[in-house]
mmCIF file of C-alpha atoms in Angstrom:
data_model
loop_
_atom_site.group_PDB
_atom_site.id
_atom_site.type_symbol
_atom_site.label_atom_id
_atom_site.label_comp_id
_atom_site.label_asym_id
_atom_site.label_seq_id
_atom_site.Cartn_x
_atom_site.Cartn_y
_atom_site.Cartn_z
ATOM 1 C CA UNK A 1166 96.081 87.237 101.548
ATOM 2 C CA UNK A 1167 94.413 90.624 100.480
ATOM 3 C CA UNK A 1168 96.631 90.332 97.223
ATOM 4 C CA UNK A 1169 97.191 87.708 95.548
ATOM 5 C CA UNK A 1170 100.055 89.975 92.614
ATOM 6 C CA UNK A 1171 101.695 93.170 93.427
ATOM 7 C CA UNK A 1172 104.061 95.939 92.231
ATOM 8 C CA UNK A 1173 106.204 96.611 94.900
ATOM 9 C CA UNK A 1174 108.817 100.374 94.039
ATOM 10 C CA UNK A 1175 111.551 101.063 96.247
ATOM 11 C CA UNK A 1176 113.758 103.761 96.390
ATOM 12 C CA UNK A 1177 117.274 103.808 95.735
ATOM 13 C CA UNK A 1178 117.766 105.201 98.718
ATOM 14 C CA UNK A 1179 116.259 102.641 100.371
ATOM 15 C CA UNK A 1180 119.086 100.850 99.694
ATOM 16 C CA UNK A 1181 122.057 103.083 100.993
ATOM 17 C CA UNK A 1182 121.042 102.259 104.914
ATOM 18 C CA UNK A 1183 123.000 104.813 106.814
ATOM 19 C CA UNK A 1184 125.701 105.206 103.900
ATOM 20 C CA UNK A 1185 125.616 108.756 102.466
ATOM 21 C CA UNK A 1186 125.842 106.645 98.423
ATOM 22 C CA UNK A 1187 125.675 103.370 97.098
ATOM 23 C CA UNK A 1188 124.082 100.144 98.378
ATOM 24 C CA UNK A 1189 124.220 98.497 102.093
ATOM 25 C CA UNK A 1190 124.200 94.600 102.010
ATOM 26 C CA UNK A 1191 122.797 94.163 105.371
ATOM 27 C CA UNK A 1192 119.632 96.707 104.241
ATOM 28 C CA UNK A 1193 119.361 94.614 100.930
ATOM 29 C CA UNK A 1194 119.468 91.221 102.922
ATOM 30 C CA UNK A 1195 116.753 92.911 105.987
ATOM 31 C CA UNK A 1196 113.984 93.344 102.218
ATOM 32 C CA UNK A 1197 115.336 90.230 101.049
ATOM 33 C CA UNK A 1198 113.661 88.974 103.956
ATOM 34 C CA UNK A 1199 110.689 90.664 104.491
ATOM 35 C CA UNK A 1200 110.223 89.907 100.614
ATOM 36 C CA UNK A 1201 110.784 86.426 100.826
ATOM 37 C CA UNK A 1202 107.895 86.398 104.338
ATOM 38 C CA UNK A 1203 105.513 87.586 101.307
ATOM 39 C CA UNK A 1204 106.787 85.291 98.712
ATOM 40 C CA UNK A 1205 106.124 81.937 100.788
ATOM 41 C CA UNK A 1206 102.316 82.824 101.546
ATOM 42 C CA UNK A 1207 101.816 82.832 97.178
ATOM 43 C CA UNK A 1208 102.407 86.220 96.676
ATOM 44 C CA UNK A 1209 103.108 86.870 93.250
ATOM 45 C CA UNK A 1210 105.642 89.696 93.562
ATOM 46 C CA UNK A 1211 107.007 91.790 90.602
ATOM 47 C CA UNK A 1212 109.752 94.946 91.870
ATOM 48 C CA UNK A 1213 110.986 98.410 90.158
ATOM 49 C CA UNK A 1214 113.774 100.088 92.288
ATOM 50 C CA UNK A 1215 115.053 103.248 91.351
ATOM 51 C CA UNK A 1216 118.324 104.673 91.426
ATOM 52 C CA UNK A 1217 118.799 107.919 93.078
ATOM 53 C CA UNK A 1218 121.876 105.959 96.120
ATOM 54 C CA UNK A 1219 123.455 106.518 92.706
ATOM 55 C CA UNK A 1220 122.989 108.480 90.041
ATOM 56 C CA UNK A 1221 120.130 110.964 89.624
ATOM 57 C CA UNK A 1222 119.651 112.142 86.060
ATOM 58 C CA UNK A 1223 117.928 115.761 87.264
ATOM 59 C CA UNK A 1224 120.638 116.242 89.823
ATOM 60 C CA UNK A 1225 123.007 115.755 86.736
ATOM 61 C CA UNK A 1226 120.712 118.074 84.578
ATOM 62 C CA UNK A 1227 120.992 120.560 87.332
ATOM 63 C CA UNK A 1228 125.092 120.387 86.745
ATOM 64 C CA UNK A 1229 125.345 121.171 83.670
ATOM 65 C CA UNK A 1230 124.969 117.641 81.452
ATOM 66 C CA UNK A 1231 122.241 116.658 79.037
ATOM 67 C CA UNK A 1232 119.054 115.753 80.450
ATOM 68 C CA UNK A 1233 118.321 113.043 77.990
ATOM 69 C CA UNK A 1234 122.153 111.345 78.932
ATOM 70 C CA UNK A 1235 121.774 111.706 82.821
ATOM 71 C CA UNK A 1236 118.017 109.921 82.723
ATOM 72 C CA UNK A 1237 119.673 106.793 80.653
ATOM 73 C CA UNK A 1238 122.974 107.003 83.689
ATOM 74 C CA UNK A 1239 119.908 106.992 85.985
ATOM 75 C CA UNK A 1240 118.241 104.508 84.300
ATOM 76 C CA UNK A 1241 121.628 102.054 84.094
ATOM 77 C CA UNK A 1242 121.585 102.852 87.881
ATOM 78 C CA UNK A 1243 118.395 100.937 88.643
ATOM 79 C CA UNK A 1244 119.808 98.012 86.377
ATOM 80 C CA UNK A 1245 122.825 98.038 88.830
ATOM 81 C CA UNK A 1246 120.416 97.942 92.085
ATOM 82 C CA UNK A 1247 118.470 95.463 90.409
ATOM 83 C CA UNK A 1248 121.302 93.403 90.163
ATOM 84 C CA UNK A 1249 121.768 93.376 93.527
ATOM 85 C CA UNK A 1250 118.506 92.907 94.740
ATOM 86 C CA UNK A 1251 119.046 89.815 92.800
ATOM 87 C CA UNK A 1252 121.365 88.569 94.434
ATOM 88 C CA UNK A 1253 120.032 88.870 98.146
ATOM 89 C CA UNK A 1254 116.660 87.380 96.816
ATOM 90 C CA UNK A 1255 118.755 84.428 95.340
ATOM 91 C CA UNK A 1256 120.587 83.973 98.473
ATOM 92 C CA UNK A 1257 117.468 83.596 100.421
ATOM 93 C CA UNK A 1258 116.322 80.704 98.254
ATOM 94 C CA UNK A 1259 114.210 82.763 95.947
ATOM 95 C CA UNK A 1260 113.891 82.395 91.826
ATOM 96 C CA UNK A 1261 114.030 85.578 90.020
ATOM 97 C CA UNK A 1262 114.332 87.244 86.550
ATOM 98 C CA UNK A 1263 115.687 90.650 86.165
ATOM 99 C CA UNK A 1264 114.038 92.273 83.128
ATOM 100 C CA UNK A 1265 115.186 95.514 81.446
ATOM 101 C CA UNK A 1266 113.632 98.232 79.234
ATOM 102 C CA UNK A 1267 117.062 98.685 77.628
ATOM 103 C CA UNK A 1268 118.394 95.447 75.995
ATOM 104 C CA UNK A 1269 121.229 94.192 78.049
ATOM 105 C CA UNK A 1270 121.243 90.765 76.868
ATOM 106 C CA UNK A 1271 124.562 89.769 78.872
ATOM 107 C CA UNK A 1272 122.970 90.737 82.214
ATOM 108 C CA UNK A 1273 119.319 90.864 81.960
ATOM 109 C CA UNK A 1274 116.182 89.681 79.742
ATOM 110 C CA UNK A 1275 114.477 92.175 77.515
ATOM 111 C CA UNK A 1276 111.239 93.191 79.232
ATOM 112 C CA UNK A 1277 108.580 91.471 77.486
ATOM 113 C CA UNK A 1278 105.244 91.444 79.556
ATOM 114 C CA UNK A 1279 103.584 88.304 78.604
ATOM 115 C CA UNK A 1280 106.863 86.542 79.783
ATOM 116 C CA UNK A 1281 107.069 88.578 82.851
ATOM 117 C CA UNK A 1282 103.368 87.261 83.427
ATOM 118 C CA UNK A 1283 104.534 83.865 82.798
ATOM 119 C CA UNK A 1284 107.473 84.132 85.178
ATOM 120 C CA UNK A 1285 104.695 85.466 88.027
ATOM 121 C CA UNK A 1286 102.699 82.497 87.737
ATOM 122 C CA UNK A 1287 105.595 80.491 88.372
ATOM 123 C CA UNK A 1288 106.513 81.889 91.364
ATOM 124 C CA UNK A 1289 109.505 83.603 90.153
ATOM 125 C CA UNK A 1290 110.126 87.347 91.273
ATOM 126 C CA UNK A 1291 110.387 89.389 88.630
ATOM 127 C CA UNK A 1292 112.219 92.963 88.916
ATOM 128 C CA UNK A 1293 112.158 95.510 86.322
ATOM 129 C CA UNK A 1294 115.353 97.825 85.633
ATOM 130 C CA UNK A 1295 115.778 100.442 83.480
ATOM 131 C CA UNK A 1296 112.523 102.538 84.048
ATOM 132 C CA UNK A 1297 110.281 102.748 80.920
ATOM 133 C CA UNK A 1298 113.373 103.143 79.253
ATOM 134 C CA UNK A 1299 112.933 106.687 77.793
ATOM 135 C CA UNK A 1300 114.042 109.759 79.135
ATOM 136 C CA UNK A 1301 111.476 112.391 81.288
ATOM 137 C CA UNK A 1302 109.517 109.845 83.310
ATOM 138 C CA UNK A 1303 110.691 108.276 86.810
ATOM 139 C CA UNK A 1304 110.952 105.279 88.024
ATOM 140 C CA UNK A 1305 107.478 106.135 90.213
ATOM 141 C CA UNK A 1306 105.606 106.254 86.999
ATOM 142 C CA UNK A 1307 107.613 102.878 85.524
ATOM 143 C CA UNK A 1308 106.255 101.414 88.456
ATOM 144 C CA UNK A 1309 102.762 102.286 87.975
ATOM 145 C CA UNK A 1310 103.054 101.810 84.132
ATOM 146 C CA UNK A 1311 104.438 97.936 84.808
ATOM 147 C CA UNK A 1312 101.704 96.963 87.696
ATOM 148 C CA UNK A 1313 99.133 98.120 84.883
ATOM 149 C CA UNK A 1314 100.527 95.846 82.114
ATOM 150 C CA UNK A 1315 100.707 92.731 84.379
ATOM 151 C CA UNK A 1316 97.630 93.708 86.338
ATOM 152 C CA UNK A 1317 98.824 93.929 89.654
ATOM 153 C CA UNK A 1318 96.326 94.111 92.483
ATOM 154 C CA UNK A 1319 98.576 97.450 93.891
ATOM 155 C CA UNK A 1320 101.006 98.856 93.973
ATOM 156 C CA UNK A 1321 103.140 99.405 97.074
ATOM 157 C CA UNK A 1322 105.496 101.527 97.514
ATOM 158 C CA UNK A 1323 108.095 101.123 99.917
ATOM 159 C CA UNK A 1324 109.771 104.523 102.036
ATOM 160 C CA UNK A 1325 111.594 105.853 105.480
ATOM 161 C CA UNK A 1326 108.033 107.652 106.443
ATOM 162 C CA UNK A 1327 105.133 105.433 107.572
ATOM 163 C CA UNK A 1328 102.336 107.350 104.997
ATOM 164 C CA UNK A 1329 101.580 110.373 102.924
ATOM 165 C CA UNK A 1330 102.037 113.434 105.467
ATOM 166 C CA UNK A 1331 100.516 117.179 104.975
ATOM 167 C CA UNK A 1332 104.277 117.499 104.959
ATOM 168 C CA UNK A 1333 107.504 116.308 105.196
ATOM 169 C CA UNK A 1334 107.490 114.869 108.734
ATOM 170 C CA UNK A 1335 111.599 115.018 108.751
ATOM 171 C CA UNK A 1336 111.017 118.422 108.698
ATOM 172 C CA UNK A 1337 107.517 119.327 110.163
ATOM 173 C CA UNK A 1338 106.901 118.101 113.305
ATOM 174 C CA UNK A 1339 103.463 119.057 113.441
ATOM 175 C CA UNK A 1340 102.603 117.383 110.203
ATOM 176 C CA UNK A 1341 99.734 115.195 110.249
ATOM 177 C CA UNK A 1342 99.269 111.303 108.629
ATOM 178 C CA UNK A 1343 96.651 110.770 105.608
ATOM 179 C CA UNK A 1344 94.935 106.898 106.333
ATOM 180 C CA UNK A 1345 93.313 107.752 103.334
ATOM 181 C CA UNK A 1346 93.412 109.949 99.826
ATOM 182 C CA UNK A 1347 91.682 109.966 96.603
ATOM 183 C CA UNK A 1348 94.060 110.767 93.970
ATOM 184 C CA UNK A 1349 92.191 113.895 92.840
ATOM 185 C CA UNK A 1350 93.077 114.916 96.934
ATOM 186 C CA UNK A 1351 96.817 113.878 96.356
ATOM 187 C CA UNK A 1352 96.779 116.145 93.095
ATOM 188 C CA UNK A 1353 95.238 118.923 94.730
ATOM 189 C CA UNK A 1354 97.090 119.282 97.765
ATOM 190 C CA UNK A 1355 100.269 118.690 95.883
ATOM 191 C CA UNK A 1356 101.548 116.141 97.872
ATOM 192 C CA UNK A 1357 104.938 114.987 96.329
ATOM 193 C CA UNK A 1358 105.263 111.451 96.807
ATOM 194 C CA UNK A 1359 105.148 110.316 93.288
ATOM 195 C CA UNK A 1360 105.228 112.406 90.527
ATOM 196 C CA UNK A 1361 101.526 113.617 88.708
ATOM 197 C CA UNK A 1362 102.322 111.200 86.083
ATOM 198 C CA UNK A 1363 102.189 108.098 88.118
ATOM 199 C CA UNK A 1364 99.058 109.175 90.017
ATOM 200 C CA UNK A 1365 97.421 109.873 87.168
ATOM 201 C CA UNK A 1366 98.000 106.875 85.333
ATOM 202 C CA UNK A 1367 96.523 104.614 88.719
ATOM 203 C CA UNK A 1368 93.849 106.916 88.670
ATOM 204 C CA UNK A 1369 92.819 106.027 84.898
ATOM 205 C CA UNK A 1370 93.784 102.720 85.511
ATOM 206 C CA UNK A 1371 91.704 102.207 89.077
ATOM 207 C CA UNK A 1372 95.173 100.768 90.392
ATOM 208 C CA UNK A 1373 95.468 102.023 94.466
ATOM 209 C CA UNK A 1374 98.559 102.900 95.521
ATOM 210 C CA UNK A 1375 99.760 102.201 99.476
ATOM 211 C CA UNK A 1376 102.709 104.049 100.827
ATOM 212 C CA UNK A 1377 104.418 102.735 103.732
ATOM 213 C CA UNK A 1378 107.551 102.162 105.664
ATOM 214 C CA UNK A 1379 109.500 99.654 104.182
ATOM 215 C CA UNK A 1380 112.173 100.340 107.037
ATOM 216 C CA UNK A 1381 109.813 98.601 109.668
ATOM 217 C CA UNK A 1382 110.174 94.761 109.705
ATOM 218 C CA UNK A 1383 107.140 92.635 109.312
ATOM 219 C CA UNK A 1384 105.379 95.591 107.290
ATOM 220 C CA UNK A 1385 104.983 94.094 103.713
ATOM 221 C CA UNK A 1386 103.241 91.022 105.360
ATOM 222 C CA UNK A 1387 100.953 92.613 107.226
ATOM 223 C CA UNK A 1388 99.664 95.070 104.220
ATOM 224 C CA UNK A 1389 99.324 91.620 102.185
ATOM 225 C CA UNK A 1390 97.013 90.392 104.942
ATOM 226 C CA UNK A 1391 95.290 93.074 104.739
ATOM 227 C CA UNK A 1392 95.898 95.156 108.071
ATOM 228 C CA UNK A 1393 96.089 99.240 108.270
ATOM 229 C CA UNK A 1394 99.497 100.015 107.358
ATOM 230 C CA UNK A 1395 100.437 103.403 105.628
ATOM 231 C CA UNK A 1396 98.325 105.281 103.530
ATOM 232 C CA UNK A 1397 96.116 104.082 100.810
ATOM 233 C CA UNK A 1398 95.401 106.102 97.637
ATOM 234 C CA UNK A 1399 92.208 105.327 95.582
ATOM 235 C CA UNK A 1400 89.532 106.459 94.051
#
């Protein structure tokens, strides 16, 4: 396998499926199986999922409430998916350990990362909820921020496109796929698939980034073996 650890960030929603809020159980079992395809070739697999299928702490902002309050909803929203992602992996004969940047003690361990280390190299799936628990940063730069403490080999992040676009191919249909981008290119061209934070921090870090579709079956496995999948962001 091309990695041997990674950080793999999902959206929210990801997980709605065709349900305008909230979380499909047949979409959470289809990752819990292209997950667990990764898991049995030794993949050490750690997971931050955010939680915009529901609540989104700018949309909140946006309405009227306190930015600070909406980020921690948002950030109780990714303990919730977490939670469930939990549970599919479980069902498919997987151990995991849900770790949270907010102390949740009933629920979840306190993110610690020389534990969540230790839970890697035992073949246990770790998931992180809560983002970086503090308000103003996104679950894209938690993600980034995590795979750096446990040294990930990359970080992969899962969406409904196939790559980084010169835009939004929902909307454009003449846009055009990236293979490749440096992150100064991605920062330049302002290309809004993670927030500036995130990039930045890989960049410092020298941690690539792949965006792909998560949506297609089969797709995690083959970027772990190494094929051309998505686009890849380094340098």
């Amino acid at each position: 396998m091309k990695y041997k650890r990674i950080l793999l960030k999902l959206s929210g929603e990801a997980l709605m499926g065709d349900r305008q809020y909230g979380i499909d159980p047949a979409r959470l079992a289809e990752y819990a199986e292209d997950i667990k395809l990764i898991h049995e070739q030794g993949v050490e697999i750690a997971i931050v999922i955010g939680g915009g299928n529901i609540f989104r702490g700018v949309a909140g902002a946006s309405n009227g409430m306190d930015r600070v309050q909406g980020d921690y909803m948002g950030m109780l929203a990714t303990v919730i998916n977490g939670m469930a992602l939990q549970g599919a992996l479980e069902d498919k004969g997987m151990l995991t350990r849900l770790q949270t940047a907010l102390k949740i003690e009933a629920i979840a361990e306190p993110y610690i990362k020389r534990r969540a280390v230790r839970h890697l190299e035992k073949n246990r799936i770790v998931i992180f909820g809560a983002g970086t628990g503090n308000p103003y940063f996104t679950t894209d730069t938690a993600a980034v921020l995590r795979g750096v403490e446990i040294h990930a080999d990359v970080i992969l992040k899962g969406t409904r496109v196939d790559g980084i676009y010169t835009a939004d191919p929902e909307k454009d249909p003449n846009a055009t796929k990236y293979d490749t981008l440096t992150f100064a290119e991605v920062i330049s061209k302002n290309l809004n698939v993670m927030d500036s934070t995130a990039f930045t921090l890989s960049q410092e870090n020298d941690l690539p980034i792949v965006v792909f579709d998560m949506n297609k079956k089969g797709n995690l496995l083959k970027i772990c073996q190494g094929d051309n999948i998505g686009t890849v962001v380094q340098g």
